[in-house]
Short mmCIF file of C-alpha atoms and ligand atoms in Angstrom, two decimals:
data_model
loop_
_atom_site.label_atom_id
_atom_site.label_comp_id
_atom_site.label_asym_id
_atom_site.label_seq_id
_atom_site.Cartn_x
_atom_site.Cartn_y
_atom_site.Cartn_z
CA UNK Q 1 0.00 0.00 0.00
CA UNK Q 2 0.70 3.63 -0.72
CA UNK Q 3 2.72 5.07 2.24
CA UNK Q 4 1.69 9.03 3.35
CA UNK Q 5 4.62 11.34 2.75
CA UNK Q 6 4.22 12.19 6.39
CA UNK Q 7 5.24 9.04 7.73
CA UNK Q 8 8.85 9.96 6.35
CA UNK Q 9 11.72 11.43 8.90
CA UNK Q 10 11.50 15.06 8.47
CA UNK Q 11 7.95 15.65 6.78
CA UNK Q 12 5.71 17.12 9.56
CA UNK Q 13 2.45 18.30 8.88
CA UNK Q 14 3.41 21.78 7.27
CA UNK Q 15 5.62 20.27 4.88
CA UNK Q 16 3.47 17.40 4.52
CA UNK Q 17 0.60 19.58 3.15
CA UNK Q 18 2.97 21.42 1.15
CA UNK Q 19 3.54 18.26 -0.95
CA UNK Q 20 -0.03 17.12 -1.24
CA UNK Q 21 -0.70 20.54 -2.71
CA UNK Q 22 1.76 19.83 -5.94
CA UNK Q 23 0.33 16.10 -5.80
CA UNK Q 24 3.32 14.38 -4.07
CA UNK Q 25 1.10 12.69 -1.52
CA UNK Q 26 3.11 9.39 -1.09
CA UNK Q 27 6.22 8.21 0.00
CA UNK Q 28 6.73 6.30 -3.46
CA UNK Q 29 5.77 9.91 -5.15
CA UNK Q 30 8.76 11.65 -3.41
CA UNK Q 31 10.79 8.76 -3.88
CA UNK Q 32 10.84 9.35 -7.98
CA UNK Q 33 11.17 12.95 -7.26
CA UNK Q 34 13.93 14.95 -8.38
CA UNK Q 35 16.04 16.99 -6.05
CA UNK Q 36 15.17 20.20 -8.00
CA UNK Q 37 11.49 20.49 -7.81
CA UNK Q 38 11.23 18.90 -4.50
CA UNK Q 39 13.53 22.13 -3.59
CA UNK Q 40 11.15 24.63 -5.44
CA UNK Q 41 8.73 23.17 -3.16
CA UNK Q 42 10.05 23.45 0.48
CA UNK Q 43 12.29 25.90 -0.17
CA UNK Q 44 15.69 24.07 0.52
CA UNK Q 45 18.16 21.90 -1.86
CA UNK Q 46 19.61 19.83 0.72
CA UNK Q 47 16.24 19.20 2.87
CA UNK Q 48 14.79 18.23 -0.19
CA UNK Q 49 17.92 15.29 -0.65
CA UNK Q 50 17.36 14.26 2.36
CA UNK Q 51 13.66 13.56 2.29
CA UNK Q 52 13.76 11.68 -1.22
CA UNK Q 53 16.92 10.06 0.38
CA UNK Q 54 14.87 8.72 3.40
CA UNK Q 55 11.73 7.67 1.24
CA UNK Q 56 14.31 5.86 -1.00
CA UNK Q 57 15.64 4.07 2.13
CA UNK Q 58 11.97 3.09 3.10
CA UNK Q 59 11.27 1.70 -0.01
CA UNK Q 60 14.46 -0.43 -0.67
CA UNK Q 61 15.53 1.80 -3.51
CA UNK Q 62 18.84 3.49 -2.53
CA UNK Q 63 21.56 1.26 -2.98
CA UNK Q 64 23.08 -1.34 -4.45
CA UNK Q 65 20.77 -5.25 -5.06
CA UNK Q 66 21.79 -8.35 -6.56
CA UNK Q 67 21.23 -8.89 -9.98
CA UNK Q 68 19.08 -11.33 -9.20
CA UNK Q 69 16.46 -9.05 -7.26
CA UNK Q 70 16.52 -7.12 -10.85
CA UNK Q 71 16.01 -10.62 -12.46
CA UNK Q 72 13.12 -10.80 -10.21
CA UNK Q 73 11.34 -7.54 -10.17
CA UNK Q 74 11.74 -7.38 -14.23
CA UNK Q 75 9.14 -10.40 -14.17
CA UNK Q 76 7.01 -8.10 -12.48
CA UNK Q 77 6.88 -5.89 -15.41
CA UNK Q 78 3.61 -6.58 -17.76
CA UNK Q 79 3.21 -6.47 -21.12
CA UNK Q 80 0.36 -4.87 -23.67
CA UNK Q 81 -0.30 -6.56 -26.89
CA UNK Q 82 0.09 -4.82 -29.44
CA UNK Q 83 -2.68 -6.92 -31.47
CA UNK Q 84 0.31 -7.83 -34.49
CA UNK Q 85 1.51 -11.15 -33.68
CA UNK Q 86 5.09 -10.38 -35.08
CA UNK Q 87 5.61 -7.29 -33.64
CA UNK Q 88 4.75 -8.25 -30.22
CA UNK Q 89 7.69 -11.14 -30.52
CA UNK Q 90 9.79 -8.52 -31.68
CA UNK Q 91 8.89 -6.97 -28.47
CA UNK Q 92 9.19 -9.94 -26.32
CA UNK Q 93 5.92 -10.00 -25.64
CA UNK Q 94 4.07 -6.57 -26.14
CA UNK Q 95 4.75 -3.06 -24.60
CA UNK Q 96 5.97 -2.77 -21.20
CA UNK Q 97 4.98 -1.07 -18.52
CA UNK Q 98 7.49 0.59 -16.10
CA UNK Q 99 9.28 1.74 -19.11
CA UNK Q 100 9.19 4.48 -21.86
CA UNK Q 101 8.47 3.46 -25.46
CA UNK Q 102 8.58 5.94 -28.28
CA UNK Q 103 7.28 5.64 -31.43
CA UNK Q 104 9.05 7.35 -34.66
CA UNK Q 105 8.01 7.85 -38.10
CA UNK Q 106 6.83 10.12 -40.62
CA UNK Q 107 3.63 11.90 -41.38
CA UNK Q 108 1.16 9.20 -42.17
CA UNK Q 109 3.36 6.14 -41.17
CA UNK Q 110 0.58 4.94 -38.62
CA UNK Q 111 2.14 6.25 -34.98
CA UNK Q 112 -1.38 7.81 -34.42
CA UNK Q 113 -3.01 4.33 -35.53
CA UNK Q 114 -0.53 2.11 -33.44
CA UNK Q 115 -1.87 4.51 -29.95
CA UNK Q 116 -5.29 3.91 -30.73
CA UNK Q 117 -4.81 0.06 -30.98
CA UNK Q 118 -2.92 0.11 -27.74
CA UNK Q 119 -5.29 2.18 -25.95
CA UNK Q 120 -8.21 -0.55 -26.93
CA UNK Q 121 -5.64 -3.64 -26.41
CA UNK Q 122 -5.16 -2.77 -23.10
CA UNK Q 123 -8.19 -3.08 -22.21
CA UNK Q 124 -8.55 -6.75 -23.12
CA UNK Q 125 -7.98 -9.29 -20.55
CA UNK Q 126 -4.81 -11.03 -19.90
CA UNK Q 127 -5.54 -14.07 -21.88
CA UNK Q 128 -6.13 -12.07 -25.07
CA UNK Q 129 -3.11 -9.57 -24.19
CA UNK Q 130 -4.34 -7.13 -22.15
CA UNK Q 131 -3.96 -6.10 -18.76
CA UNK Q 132 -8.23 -5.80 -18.35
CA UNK Q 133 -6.95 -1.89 -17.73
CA UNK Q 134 -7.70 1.27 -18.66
CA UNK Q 135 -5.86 3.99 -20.83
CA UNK Q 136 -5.48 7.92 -20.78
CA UNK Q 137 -4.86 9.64 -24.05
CA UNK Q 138 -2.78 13.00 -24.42
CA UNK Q 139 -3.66 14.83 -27.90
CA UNK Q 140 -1.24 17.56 -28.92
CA UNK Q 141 -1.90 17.30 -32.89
CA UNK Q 142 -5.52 16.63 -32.68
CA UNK Q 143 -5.80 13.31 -34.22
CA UNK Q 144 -8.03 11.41 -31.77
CA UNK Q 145 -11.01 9.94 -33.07
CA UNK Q 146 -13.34 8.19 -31.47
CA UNK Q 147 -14.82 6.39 -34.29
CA UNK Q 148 -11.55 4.92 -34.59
CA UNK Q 149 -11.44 3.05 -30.74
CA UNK Q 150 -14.92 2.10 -31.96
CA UNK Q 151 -13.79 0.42 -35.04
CA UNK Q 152 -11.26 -1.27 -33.61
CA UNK Q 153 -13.12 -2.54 -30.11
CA UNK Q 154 -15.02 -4.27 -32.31
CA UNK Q 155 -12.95 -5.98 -33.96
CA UNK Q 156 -11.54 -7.18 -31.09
CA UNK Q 157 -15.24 -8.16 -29.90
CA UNK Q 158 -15.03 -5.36 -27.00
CA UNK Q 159 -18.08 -2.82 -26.11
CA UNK Q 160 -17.66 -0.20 -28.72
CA UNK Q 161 -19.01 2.20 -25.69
CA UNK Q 162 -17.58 0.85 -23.10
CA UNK Q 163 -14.30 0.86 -24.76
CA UNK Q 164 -14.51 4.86 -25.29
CA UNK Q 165 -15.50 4.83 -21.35
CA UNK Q 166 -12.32 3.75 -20.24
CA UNK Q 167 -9.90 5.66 -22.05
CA UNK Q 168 -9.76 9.49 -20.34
CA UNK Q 169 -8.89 11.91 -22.94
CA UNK Q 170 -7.41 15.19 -22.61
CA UNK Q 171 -6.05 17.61 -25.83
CA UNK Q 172 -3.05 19.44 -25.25
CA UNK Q 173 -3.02 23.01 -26.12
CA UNK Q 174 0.96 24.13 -25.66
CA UNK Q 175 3.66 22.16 -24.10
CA UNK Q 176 2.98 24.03 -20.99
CA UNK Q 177 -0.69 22.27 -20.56
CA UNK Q 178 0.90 18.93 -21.99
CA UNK Q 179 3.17 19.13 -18.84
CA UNK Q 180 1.01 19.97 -16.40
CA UNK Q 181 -1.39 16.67 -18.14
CA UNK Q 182 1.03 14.80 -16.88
CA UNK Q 183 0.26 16.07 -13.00
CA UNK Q 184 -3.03 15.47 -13.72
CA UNK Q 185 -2.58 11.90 -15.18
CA UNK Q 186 -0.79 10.89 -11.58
CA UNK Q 187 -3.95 11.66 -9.52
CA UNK Q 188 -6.13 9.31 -12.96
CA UNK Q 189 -3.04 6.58 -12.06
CA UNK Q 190 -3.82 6.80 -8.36
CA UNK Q 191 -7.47 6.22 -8.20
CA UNK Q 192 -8.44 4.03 -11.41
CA UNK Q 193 -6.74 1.10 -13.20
CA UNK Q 194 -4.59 2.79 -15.57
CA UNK Q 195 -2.07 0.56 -17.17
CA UNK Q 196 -1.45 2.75 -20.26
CA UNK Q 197 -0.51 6.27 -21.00
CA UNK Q 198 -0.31 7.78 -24.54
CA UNK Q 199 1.66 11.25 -25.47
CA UNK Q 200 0.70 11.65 -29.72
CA UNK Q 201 2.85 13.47 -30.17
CA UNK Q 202 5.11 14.08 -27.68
CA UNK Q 203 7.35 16.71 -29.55
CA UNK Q 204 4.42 18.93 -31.10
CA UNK Q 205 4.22 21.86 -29.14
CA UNK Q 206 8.02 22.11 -28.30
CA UNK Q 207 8.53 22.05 -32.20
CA UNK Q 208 6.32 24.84 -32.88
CA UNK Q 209 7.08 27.09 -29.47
CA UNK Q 210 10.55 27.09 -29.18
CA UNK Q 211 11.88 26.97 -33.05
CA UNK Q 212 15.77 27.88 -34.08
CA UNK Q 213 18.49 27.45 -32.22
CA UNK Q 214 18.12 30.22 -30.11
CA UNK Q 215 15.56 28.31 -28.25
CA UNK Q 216 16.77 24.94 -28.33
CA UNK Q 217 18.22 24.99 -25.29
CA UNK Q 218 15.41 26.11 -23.67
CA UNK Q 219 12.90 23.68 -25.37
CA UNK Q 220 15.32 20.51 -24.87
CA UNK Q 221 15.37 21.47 -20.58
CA UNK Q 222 11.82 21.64 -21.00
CA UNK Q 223 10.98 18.22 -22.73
CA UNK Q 224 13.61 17.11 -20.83
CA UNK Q 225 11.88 17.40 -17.39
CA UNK Q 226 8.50 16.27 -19.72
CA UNK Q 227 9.94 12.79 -20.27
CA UNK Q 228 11.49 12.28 -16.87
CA UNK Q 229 8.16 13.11 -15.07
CA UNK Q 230 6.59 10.33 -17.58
CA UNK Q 231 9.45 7.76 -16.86
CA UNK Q 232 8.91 8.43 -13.30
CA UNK Q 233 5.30 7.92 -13.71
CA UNK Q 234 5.65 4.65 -15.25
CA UNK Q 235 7.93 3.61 -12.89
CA UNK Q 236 6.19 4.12 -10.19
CA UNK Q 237 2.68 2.65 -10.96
CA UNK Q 238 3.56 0.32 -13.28
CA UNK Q 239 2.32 1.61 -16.45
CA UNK Q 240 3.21 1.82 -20.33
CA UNK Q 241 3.84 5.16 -21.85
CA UNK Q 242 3.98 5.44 -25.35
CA UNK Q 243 5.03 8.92 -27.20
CA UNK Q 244 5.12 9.25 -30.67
CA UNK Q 245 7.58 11.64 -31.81
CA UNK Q 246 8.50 13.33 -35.67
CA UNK Q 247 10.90 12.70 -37.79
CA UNK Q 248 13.26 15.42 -39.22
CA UNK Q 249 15.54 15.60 -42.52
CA UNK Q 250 19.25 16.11 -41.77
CA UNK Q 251 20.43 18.14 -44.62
CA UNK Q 252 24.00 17.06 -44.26
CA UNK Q 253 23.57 13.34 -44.57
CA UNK Q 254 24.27 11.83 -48.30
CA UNK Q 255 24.55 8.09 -47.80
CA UNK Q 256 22.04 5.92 -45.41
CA UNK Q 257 19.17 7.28 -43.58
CA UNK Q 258 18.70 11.00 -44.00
CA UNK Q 259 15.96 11.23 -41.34
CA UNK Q 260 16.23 11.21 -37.88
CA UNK Q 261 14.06 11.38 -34.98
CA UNK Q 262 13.18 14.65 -33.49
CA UNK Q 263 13.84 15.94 -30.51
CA UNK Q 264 17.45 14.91 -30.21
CA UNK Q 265 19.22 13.61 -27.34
CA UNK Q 266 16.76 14.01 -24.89
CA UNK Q 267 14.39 11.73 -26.24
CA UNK Q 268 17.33 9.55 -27.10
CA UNK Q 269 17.91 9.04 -23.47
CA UNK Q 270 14.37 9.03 -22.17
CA UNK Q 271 12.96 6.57 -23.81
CA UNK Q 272 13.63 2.75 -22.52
CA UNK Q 273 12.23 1.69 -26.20
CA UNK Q 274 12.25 3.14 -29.73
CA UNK Q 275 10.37 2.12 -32.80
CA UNK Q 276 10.68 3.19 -35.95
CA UNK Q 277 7.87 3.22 -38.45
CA UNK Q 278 8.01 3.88 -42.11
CA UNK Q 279 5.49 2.90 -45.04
CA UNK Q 280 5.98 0.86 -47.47
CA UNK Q 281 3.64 -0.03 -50.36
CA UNK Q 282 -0.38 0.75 -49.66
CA UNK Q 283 -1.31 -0.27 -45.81
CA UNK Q 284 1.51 -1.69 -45.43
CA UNK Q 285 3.94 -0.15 -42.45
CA UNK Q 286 7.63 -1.85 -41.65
CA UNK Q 287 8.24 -1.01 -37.81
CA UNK Q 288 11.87 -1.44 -36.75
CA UNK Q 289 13.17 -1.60 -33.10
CA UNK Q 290 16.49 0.82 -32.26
CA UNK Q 291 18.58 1.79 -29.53
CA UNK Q 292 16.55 -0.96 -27.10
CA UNK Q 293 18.97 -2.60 -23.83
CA UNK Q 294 18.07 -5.84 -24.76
CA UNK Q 295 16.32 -6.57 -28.23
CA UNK Q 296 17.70 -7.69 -31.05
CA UNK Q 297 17.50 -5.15 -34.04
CA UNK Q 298 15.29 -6.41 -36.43
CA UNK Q 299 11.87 -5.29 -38.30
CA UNK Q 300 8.50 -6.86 -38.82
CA UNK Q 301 5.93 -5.33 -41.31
CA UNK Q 302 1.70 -5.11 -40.29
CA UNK Q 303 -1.12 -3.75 -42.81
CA UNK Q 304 -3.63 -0.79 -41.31
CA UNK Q 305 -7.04 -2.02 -42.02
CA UNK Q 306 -10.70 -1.25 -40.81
CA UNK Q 307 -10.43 -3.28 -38.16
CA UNK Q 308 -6.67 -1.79 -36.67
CA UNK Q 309 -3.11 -3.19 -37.01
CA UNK Q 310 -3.17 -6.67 -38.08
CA UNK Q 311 -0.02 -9.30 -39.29
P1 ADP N 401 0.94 9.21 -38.24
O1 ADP N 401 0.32 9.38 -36.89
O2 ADP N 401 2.23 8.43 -38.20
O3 ADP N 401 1.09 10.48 -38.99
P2 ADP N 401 -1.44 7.72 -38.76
O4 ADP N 401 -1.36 6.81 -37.61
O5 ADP N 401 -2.42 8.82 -38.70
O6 ADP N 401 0.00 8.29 -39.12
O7 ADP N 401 -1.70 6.77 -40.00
C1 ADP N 401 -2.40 7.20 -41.09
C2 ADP N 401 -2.65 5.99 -41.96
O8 ADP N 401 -3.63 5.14 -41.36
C3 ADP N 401 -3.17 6.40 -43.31
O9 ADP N 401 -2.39 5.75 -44.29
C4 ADP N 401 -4.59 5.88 -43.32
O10 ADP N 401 -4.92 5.42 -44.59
C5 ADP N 401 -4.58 4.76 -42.33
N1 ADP N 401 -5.91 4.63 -41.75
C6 ADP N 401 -6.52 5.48 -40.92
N2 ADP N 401 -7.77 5.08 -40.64
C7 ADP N 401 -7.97 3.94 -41.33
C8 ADP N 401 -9.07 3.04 -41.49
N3 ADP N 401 -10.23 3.26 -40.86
N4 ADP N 401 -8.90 1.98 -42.29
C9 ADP N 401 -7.74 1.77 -42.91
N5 ADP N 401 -6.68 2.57 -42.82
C10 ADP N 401 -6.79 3.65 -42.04
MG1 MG N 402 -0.27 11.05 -35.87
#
C-alpha cells in the first residue's frame, strides 16, 4: 500500500501539506522525485535530498541489489499486446509497462493508428493480451477519433461504448498544458486502473514554441523534465507510456538514412524503447526496433485495415 509522505523522517504536517498541494502525496511519489522540484517546493536543496533520500531508504531503492532481485522484479513488469503477432515477438511479448516506449516515423506512417490500438488492447484481458486496464490519451496534434477506438473494439469483440469509457482523454493546447497533463494523469493513475498512458505526439508543441536554435536549449530542458516526469510515472505505478515523436531531414547526410528522430538527445535518453515506423507499399507499415537494452535489431511489417493493425 501507498505510504503518506508524512510518515517519512522530516515531513511534519506543514511540509506534509505542502507536498499534497503539488500532488506528491506518497512516500513512493517523493521517492521518484527529483532533487530540484522537490527544492522549489520546500524551499531548501539539501532538505529536499534528504527527504527523497529517506523515502528511497523506506522503499528499498537506494543502494546497491543483486542482480538477481533485478532478475526478479523485471518479471514483475507486464506487457500490452500490441494486437500484431510479429511485432509483439519482436517486443518480447508486447509493450511494457514501467518503461518508456517511443514511437518514430513520418507523417502518415501509422504512430497515431498504433496509440489507438494500444489504448483498446489494453483493455482486453490477460488471456487475449491485455492487462483488463484502462488507458489515458494526451492529444497535442488533434488526431483522436473516437470512431476509430470504436472500429477497432469491435474488432476485437469489446463494447464499442464501453471501450470509449475507459480511455480518459485530454487535448493538449501548448507544451505548458501537456506538462502539467502529466500532473493530472498521476492523480487518474492513483485512483483508477490505468495501465497505459499515450503522449501523440510528444514533440508537437516544443517544435512549434521554441523553433531555431536560439531556443533549443530552452525547449530541450523543457521536454527534458516532460519525459522524466513520464518515466517516473511509469515507474512508479507500473504503467506503459507510449510517445510518438516526428521525424526530421538532416540536410547534411548523403549516404544511409537522411531522417532522424526529433527531438534529439533528450528523447534519445528518455525513452527505454524506440520504434521506428516507415510505409511501405499501400497499408503496409515496416516497424523497426532501435537503440533498445536488450532486443535484437530487427523489423516486422503489419497492414492498417478497418479493423486496426493486423499481421
Ligand atoms: P501518423 O500518426 O504516423 O502520422 P497515422 O497513424 O495517422 O499516421 O496513420 C495514417 C494511416 O492510417 C493512413 O495511411 C490511413 O490510410 C490509415 N488509416 C486510418 N484510418 C484507417 C481506417 N479506418 N482503415 C484503414 N486505414 C486507415
Ligand atoms: Mg499522428
Amino acid at each position: 500500500p501507498d505510504l503518506d509522505v508524512e510518515e517519512l523522517e522530516g515531513v511534519g504536517k506543514v511540509t506534509g501539506a505542502k507536498l499534497k498541494e503539488k500532488g506528491f502525496y506518497t512516500v513512493k511519489d517523493v521517492a521518484f522525485a527529483s532533487v530540484k522540484e522537490l527544492a522549489e517546493i520546500i524551499g531548501n536543496e539539501e532538505r529536499a535530498l534528504q527527504i527523497i533520500e529517506s523515502a528511497r531508504k523506506m522503499l528499498g531503492l537506494h543502494s546497491f541489489i543483486s542482480a538477481l532481485e533485478v532478475y526478479e522484479r523485471r518479471k514483475k513488469i507486464r506487457r500490452i499486446s500490441t494486437g500484431v503477432r510479429s511485432l509483439d515477438e519482436l517486443l518480447g511479448g508486447g509493450i511494457e509497462t514501467r518503461a518508456v516506449t517511443e514511437v518514430v516515423g513520418e507523417f502518415g506512417s501509422g504512430k497515431t493508428q498504433l496509440c489507438h490500438q494500444l489504448a483498446v488492447m489494453v483493455q482486453l484481458p490477460e488471456e487475449r493480451g491485455g492487462l483488463g486496464a484502462k488507458a489515458i490519451y494526451i492529444d497535442t496534434e488533434n488526431t483522436f477519433r473516437p470512431e476509430r477506438i470504436m472500429q477497432m473494439a469491435r474488432a476485437r469483440g469489446l463494447d464499442p461504448d464501453q471501450a470509449l469509457n475507459n480511455i480518459f482523454y485530454a487535448r493538449a493546447y501548448s507544451s505548458d498544458h501537456q506538462m502539467i497533463l502529466v500532473e493530472h494523469a498521476k492523480s487518474i493513475v492513483k485512483q483508477h486502473n490505468v495501465a497505459l498512458i499515450v503522449v501523440d505526439s510528444v514533440i508537437a508543441h516544443f517544435r512549434s514554441e521554441f523553433p531555431g536554435r536560439e531556443n533549443l536549449a530552452e525547449r530541450q530542458q523543457k521536454l527534458n523534465k516532460h519525459v522524466a516526469d513520464l518515466l517516473r510515472l511509469a515507474d512508479a505505478y507500473d504503467v506503459a507510456v507510449v510517445i510518438t515523436n516526428q521525424v526530421m531531414a538532416q540536410p547534411d547526410v548523403f549516404f544511409g538514412n537522411p531522417l532522424r528522430p526529433a527531438g534529439g538527445n533528450i528523447l534519445a535518453h528518455g525513452a527505454t524503447y524506440r520504434l521506428w515506423l516507415r510505409k511501405s507499399k499501400e497499408n503496409i507499415r515496416i516497424v523497426k526496433i532501435f537503440d533498445s537494452p536488450y532486443h535484437p535489431e530487427g523489423e516486422v511489417s503489419f497492414r492498417i485495415t478497418e479493423e486496426g493493425l493486423i499481421d
